[in-house]
mmCIF file of C-alpha atoms in Angstrom:
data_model
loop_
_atom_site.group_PDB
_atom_site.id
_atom_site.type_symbol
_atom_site.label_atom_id
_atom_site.label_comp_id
_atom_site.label_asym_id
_atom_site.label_seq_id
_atom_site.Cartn_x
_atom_site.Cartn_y
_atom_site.Cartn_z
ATOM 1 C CA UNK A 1 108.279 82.324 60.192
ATOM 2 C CA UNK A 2 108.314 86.248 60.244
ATOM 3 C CA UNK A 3 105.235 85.763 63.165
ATOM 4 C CA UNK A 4 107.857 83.099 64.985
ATOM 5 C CA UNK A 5 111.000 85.509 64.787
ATOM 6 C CA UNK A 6 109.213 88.270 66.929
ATOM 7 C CA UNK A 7 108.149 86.236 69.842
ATOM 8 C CA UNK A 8 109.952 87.041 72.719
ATOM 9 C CA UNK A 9 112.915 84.413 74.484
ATOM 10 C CA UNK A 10 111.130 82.296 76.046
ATOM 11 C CA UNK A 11 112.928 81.957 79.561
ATOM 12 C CA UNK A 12 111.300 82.209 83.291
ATOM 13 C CA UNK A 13 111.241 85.865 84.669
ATOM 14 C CA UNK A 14 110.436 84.473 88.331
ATOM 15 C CA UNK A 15 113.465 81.954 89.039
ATOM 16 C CA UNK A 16 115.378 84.940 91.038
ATOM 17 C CA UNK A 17 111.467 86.330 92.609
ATOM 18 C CA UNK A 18 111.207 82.806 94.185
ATOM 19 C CA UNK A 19 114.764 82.053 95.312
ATOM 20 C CA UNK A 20 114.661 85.288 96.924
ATOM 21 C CA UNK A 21 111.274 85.350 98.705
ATOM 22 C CA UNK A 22 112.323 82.060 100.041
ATOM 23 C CA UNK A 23 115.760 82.945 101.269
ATOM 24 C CA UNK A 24 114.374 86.162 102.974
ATOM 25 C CA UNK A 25 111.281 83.936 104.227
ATOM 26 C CA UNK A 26 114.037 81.447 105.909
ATOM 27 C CA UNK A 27 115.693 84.429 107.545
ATOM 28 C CA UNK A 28 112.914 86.024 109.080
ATOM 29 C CA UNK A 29 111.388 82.703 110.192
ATOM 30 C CA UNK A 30 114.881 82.338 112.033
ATOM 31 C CA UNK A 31 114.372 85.444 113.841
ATOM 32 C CA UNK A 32 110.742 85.070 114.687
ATOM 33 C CA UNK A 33 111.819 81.992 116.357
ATOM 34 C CA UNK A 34 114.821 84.141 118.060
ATOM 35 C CA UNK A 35 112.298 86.658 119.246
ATOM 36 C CA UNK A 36 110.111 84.602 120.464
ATOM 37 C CA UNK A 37 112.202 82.319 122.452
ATOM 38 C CA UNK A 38 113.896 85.866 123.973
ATOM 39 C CA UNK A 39 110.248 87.391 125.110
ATOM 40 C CA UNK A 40 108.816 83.765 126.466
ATOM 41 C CA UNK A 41 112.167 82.282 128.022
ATOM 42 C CA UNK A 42 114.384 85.333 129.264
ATOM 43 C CA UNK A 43 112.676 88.145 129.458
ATOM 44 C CA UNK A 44 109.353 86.092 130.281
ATOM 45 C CA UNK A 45 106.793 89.068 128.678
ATOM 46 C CA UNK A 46 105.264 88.679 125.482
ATOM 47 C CA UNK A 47 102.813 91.967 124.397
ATOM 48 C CA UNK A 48 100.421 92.962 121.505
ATOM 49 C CA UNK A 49 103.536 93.745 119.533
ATOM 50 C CA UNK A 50 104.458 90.320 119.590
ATOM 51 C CA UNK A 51 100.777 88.590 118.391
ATOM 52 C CA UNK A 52 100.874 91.377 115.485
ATOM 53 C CA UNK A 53 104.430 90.184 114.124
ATOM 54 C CA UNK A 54 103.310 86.371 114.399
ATOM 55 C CA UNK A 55 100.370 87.461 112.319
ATOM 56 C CA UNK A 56 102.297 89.136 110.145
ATOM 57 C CA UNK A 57 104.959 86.634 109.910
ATOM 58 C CA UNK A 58 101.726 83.916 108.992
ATOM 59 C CA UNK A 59 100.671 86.594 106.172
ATOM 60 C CA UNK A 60 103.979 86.478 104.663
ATOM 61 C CA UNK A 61 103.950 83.009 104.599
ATOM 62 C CA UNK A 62 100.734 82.652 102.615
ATOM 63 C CA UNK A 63 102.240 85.481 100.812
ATOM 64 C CA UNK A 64 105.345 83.299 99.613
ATOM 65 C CA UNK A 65 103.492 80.426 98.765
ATOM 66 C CA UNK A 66 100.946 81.763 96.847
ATOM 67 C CA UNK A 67 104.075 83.296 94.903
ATOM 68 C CA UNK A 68 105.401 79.839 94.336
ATOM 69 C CA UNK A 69 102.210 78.566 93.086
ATOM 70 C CA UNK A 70 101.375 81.419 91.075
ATOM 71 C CA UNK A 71 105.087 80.973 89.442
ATOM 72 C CA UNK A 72 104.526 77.150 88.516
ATOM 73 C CA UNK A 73 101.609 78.046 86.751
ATOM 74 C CA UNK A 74 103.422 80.300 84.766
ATOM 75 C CA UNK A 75 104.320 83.522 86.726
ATOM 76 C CA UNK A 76 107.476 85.426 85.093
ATOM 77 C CA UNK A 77 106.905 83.669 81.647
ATOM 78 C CA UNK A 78 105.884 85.768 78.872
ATOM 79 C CA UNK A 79 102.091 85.662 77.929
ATOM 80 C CA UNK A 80 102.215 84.028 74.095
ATOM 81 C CA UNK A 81 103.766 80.591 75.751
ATOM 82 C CA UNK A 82 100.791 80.145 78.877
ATOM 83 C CA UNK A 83 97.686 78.354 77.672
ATOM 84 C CA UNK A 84 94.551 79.987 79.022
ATOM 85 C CA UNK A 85 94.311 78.014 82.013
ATOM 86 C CA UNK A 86 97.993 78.814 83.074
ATOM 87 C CA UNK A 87 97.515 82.544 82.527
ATOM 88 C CA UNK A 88 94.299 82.274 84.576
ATOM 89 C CA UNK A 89 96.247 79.692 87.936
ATOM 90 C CA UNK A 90 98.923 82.224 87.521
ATOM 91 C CA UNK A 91 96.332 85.127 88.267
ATOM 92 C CA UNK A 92 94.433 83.536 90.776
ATOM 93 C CA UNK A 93 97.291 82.996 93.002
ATOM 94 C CA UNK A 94 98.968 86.580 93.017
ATOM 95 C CA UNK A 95 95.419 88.197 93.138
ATOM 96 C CA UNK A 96 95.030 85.988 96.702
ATOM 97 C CA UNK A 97 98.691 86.604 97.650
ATOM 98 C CA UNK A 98 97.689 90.608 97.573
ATOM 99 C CA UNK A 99 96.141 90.870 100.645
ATOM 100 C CA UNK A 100 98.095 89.069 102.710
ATOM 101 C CA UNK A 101 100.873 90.873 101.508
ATOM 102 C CA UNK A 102 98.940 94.253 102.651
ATOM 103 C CA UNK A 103 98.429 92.807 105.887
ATOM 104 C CA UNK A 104 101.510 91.731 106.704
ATOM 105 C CA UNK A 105 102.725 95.112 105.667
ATOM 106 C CA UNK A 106 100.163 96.938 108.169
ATOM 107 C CA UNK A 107 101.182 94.398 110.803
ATOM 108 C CA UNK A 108 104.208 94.023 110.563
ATOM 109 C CA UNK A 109 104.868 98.358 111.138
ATOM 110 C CA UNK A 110 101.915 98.063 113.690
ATOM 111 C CA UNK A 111 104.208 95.906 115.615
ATOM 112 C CA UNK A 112 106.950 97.708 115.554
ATOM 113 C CA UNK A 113 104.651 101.083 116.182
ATOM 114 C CA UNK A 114 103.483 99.106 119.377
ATOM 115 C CA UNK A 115 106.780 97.613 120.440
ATOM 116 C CA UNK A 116 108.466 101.347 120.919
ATOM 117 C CA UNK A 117 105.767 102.801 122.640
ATOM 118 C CA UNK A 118 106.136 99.680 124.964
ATOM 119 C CA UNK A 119 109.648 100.803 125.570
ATOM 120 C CA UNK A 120 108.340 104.593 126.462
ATOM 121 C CA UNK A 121 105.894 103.228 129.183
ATOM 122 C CA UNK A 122 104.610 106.682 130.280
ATOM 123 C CA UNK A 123 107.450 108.687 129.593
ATOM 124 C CA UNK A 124 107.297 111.176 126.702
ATOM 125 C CA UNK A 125 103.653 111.498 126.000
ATOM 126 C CA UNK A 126 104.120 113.538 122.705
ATOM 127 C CA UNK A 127 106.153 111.078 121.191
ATOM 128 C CA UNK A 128 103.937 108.104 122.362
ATOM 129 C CA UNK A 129 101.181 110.462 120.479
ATOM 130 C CA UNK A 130 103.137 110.885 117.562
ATOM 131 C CA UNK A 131 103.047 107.249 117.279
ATOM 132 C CA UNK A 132 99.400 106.394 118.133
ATOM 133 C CA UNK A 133 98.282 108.569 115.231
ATOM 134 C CA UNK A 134 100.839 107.034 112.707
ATOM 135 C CA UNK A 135 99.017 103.603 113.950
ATOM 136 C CA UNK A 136 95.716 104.535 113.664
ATOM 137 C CA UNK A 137 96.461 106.374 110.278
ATOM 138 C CA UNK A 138 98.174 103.395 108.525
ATOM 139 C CA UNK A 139 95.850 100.890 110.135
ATOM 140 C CA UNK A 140 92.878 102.886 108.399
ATOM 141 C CA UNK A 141 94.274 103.579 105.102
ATOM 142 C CA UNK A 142 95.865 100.360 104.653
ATOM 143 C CA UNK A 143 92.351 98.498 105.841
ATOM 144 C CA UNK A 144 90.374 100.996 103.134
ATOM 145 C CA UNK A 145 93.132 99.783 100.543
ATOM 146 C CA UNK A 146 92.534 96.029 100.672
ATOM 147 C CA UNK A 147 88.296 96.674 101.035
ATOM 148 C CA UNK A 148 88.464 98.930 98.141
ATOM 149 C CA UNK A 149 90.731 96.290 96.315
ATOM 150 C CA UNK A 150 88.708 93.187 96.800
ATOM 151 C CA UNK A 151 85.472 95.354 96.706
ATOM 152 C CA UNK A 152 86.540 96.852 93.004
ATOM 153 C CA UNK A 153 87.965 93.703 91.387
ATOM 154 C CA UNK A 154 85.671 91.032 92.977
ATOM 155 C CA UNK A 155 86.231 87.524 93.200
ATOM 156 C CA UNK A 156 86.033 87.033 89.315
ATOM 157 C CA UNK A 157 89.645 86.566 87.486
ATOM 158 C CA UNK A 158 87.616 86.542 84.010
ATOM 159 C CA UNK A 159 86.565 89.859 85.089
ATOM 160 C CA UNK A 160 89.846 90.779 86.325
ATOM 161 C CA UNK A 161 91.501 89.747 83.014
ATOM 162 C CA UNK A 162 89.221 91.537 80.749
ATOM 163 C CA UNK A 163 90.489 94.655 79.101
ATOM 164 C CA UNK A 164 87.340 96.171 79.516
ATOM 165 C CA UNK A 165 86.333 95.327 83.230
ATOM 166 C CA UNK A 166 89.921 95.033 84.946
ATOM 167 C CA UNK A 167 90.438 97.084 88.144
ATOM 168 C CA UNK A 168 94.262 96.690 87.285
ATOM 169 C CA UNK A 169 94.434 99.869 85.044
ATOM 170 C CA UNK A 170 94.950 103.263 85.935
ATOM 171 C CA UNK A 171 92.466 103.933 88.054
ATOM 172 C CA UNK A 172 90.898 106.267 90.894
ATOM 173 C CA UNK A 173 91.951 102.808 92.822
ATOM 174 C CA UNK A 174 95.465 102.993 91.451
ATOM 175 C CA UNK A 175 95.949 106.308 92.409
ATOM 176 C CA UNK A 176 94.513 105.068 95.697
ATOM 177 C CA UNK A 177 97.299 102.454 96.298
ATOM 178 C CA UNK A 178 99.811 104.984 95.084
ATOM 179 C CA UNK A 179 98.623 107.424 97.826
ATOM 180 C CA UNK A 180 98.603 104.266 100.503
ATOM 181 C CA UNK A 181 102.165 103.335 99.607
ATOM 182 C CA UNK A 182 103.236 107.194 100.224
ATOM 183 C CA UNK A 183 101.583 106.668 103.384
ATOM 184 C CA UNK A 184 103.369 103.654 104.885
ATOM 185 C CA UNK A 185 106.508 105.082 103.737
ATOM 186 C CA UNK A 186 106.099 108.488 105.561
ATOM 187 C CA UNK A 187 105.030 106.196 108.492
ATOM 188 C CA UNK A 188 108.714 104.131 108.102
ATOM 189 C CA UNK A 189 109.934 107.217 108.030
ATOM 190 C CA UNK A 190 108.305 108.541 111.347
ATOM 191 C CA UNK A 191 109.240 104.549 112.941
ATOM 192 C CA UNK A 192 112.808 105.480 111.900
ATOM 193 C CA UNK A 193 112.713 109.023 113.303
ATOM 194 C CA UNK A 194 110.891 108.220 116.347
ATOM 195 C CA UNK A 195 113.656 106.110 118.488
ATOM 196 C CA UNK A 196 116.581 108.585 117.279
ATOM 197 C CA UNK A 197 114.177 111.695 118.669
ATOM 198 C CA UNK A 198 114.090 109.028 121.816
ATOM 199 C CA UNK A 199 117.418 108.373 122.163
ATOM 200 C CA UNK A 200 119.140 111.103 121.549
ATOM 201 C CA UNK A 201 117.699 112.980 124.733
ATOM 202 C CA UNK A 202 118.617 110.217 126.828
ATOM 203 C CA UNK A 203 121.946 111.162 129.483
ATOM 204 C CA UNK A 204 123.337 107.980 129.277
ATOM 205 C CA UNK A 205 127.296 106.888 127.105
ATOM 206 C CA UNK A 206 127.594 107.455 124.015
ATOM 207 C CA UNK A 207 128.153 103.482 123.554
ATOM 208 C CA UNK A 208 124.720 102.930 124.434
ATOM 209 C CA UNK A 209 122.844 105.323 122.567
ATOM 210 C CA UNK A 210 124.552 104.277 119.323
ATOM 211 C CA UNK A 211 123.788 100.440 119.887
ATOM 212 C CA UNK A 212 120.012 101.861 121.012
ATOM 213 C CA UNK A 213 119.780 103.992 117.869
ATOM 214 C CA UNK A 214 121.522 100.929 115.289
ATOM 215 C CA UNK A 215 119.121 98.232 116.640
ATOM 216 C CA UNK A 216 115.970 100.457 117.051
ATOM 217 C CA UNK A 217 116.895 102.572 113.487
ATOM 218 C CA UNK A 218 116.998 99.449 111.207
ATOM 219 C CA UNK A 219 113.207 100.522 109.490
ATOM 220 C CA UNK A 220 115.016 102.899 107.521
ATOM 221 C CA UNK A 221 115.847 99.295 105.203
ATOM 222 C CA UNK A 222 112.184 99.162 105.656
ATOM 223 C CA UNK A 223 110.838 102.647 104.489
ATOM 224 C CA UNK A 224 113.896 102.154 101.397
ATOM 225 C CA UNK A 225 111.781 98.422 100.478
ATOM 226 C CA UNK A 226 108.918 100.507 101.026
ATOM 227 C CA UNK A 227 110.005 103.459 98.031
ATOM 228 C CA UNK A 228 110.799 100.906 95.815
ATOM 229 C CA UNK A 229 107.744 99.232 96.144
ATOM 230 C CA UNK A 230 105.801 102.488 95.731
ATOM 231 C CA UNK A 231 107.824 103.000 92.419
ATOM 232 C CA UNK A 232 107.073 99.690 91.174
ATOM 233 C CA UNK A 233 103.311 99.917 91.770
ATOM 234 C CA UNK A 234 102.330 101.256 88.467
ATOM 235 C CA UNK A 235 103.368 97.802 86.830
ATOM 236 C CA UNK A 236 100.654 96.096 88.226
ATOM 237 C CA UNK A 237 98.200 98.486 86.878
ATOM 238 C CA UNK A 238 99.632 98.652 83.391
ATOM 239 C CA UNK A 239 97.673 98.512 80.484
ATOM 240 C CA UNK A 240 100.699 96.270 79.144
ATOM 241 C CA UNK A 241 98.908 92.446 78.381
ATOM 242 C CA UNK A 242 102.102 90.797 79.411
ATOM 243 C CA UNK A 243 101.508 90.733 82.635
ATOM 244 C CA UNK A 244 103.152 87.784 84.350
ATOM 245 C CA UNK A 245 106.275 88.486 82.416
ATOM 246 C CA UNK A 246 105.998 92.542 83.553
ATOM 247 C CA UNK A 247 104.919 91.698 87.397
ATOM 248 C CA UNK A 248 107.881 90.458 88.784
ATOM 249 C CA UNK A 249 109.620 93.418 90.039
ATOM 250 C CA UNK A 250 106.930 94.521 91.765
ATOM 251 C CA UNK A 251 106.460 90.950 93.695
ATOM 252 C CA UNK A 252 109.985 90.976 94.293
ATOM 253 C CA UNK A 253 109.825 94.201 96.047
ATOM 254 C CA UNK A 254 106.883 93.219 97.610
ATOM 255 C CA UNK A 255 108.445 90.038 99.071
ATOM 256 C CA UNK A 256 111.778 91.880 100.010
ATOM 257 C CA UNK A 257 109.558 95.179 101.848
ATOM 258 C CA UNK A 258 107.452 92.098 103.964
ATOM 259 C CA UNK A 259 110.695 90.669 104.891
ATOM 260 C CA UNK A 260 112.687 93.048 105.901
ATOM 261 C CA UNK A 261 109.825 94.655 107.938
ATOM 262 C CA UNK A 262 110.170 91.421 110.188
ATOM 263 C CA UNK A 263 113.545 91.063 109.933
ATOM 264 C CA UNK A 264 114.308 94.964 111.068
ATOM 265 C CA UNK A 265 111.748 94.933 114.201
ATOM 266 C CA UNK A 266 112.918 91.280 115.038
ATOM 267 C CA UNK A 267 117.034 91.811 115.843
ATOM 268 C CA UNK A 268 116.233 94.546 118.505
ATOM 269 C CA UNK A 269 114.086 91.791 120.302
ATOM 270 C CA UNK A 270 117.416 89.508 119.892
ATOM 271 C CA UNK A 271 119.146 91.351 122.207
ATOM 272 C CA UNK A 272 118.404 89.691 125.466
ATOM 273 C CA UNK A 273 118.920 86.416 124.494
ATOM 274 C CA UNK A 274 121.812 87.360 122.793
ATOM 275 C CA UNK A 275 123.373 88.651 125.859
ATOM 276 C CA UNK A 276 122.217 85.474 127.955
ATOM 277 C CA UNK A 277 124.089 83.331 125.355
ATOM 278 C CA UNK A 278 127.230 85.574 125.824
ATOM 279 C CA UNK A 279 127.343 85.417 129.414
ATOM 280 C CA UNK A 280 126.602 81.739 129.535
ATOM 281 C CA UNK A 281 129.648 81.223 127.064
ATOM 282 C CA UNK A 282 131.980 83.286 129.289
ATOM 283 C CA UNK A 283 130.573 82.300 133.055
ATOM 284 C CA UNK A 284 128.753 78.814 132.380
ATOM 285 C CA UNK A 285 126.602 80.528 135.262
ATOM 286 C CA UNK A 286 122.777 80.431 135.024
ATOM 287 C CA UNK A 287 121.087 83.257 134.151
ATOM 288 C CA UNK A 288 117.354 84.550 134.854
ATOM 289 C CA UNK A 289 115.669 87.001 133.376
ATOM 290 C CA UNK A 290 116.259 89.295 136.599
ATOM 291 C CA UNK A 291 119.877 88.684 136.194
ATOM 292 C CA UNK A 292 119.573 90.505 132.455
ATOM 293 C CA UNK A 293 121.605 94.093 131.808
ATOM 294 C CA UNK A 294 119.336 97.049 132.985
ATOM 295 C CA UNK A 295 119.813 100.385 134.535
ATOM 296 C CA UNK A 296 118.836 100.925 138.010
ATOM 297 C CA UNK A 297 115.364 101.105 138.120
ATOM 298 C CA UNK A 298 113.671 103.301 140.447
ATOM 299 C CA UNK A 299 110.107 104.563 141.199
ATOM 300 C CA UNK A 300 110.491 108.051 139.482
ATOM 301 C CA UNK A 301 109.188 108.185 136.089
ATOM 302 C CA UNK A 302 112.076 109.515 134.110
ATOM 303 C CA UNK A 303 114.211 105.877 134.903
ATOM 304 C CA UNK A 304 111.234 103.780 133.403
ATOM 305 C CA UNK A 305 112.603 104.455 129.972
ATOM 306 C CA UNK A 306 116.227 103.466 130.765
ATOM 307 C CA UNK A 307 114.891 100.479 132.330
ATOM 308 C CA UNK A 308 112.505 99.374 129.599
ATOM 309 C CA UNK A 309 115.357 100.073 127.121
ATOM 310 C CA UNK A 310 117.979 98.477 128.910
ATOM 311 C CA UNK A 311 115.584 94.892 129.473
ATOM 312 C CA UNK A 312 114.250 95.306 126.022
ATOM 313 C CA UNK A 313 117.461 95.658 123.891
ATOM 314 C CA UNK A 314 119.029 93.559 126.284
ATOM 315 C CA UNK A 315 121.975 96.303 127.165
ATOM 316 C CA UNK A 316 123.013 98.079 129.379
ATOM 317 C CA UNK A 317 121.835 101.789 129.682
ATOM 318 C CA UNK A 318 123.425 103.548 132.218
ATOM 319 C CA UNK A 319 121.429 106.455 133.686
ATOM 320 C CA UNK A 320 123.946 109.541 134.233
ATOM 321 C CA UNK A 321 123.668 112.547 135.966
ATOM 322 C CA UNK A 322 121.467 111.559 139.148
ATOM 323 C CA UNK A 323 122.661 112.674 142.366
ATOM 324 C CA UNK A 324 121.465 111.545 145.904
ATOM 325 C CA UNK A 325 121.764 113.482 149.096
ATOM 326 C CA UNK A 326 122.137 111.520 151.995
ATOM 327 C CA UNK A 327 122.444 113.987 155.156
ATOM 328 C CA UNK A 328 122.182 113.195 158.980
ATOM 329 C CA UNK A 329 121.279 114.413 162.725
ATOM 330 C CA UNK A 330 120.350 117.883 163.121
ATOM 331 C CA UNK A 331 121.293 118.854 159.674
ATOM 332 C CA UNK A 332 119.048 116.401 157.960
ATOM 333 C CA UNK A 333 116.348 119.054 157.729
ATOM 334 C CA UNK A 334 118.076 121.701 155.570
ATOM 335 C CA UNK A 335 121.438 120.318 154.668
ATOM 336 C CA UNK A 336 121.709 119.266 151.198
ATOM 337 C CA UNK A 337 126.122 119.583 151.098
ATOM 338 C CA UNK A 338 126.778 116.161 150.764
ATOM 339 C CA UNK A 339 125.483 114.722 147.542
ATOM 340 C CA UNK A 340 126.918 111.776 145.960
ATOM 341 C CA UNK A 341 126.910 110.123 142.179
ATOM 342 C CA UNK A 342 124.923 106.840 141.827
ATOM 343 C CA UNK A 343 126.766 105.802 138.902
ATOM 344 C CA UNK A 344 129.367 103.167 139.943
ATOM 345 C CA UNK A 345 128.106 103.566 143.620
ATOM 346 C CA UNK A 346 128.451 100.006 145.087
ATOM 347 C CA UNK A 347 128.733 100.760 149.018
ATOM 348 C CA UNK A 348 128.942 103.450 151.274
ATOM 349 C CA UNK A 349 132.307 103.857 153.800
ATOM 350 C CA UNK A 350 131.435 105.366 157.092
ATOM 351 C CA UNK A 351 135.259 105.387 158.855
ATOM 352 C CA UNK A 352 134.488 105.781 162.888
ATOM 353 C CA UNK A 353 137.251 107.356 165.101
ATOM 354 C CA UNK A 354 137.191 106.782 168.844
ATOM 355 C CA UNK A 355 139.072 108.426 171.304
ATOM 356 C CA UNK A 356 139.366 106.909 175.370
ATOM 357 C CA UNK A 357 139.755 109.607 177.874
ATOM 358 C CA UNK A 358 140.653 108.188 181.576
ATOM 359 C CA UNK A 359 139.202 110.641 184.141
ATOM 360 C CA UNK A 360 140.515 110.393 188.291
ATOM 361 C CA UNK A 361 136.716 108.781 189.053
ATOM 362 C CA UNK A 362 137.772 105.709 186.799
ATOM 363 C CA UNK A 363 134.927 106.097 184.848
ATOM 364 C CA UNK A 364 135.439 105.588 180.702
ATOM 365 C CA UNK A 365 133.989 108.709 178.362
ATOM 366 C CA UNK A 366 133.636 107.455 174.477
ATOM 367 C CA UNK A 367 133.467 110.410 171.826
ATOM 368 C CA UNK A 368 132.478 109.243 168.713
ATOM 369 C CA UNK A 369 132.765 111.323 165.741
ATOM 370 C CA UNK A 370 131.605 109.785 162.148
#
């Protein structure tokens, strides 16, 4: 009786992991379909950044289901109540869901890496550097992680749940993963830095460089999903038997970080179609995706960036400041006095005066002065 009376409750630790893995799965598969159906249909351009989030979105998929599996085997249950065979499904199906949860990770922020240089076209090369190394960085570390991962704990789970043999213990490959979670969240934090440092310098309204920098600033939910991962990643390599009762923070963070890595890069993609539901709520007109909100686009290579952001985000992105000189007759050469705004510049006036003098021949003299 005295052995009895110390077992632990036994209730299911993974009721709230699945209902929420699910829940955010449902929301981002919503807004893959939203951002998909915006790049194909309005603004009719679909890039790398878009293949990498489908991938990503496919990884958290398997990701989610292998959680369910793992969690009808016996995931979130203390140890003492799973048979042998339970402890070992339960296992089996996390130790799969790992990897894709890496890679959806490392796509999901290549996407979004990918989708923002996209929007700089040629404009600001030391930013679009900035970003190419945090790519190539995260892709390398992240890739070394999983290799390292599978390589270490093999394909055995008798191995893997052996005291002696385990790879989850503290480890030079947990101190690995710690390292490669600090990584991807300085690189949220650079993905979250990067569009204000791009924004900001833009001479446009106010309006639109606050709805630029909300829509474009949401990985900063990301890079918090990502600390609390990070924080949580020592469970997984406890020395603590009770694993599948233990775990479940750390899957739940790793479910919410996927998630909301989709679900951040996704609503700035919303915006066009957003804005072509709007208009065809208000007008009933048709619209095209050369009908969408952009700034004037022009040849010179500081507009591309108002352009891109204005199609992208679906918003308008006015470009102040920019003059034009229009000048005529002799003076075109050298005169540069007459220099108009092109904001809110629809048409140009020209008033023409004209004066009829009657001279004793009978013939008719016009003067014209514009």
């Amino acid at each position: 009786m005295a052995g009895t009376s110390s077992l632990p409750v036994d209730r299911n630790n993974g009721d709230e992991l699945v209902d929420v893995s699910w829940i955010l799965f449902a929301i981002s598969t919503f807004l893959i379909v939203g951002r998909e159906v915006s790049k194909l249909c309005i603004i009719r351009r679909m890039g790398p950044d878009d293949l990498l989030m489908l991938l990503a979105w496919c990884c958290t998929a398997v990701y989610t289901i292998t959680i369910e599996l793992s969690y009808h085997h016996g995931l979130g249950q203390h140890y003492q109540y799973l048979d042998l065979q339970e402890d070992l499904a339960a296992l089996r199906w996390v130790y799969i869901g790992q990897g894709f949860c890496l890679f959806s990770l490392l796509f999901g922020r290549s996407s979004f890496n990918l989708y923002l240089i996209s929007i700089m076209g040629k404009t600001r090369p030391m930013l679009r550097f900035c970003l190419l190394i945090t790519l190539v960085v995260s892709a390398v570390f992240n890739i070394a992680l999983i290799a390292a991962l599978y390589g270490t704990c093999g394909t055995s789970i008798m191995r893997i749940i052996n005291p002696v043999l385990t790879c989850y213990r503290p480890s030079a490959l947990s101190r690995f993963a710690q390292f490669v979670g600090s990584v991807n969240v300085v690189t949220d934090a650079v993905l979250t830095i990067a569009p204000i440092a791009l924004i900001s310098r833009l001479n446009t309204t106010p309006k639109a460089k606050f709805g630029a920098i909300a829509l474009l600033g949401l990985s900063s939910f990301a890079m918090a999903a990502s600390i609390w991962r990070v924080v949580t990643l020592e469970i997984i390599f406890s020395t603590n038997i009770d694993f599948t009762w233990l775990v479940i923070p750390y899957f739940a963070a790793s479910s919410v970080e996927q998630n909301i890595i989709i679900i951040s890069t996704s609503v700035p993609a919303l915006g066009p179609i957003v804005k072509y539901v709007k208009r065809r709520w208000s007008s009933g007109a048709s619209i095209t995706s050369s009908k969408l909100p952009c700034s004037r686009k022009s040849s010179e290579e500081s507009d591309e960036l108002y352009h891109n952001l204005a199609l992208a985000l679906g918003m308008r992105v006015p470009h102040l400041g920019n003059h034009v000189t229009i000048v005529a007759g002799a003076q075109a050469r050298d005169s540069e006095e007459r220099i108009l705004p092109l904001r809110d510049l629809t048409t140009i006036k020209t008033t023409v005066k004209t004066s009829v003098r009657v001279e004793s021949d009978d013939h008719l003299s016009h003067t014209d002065t514009r």
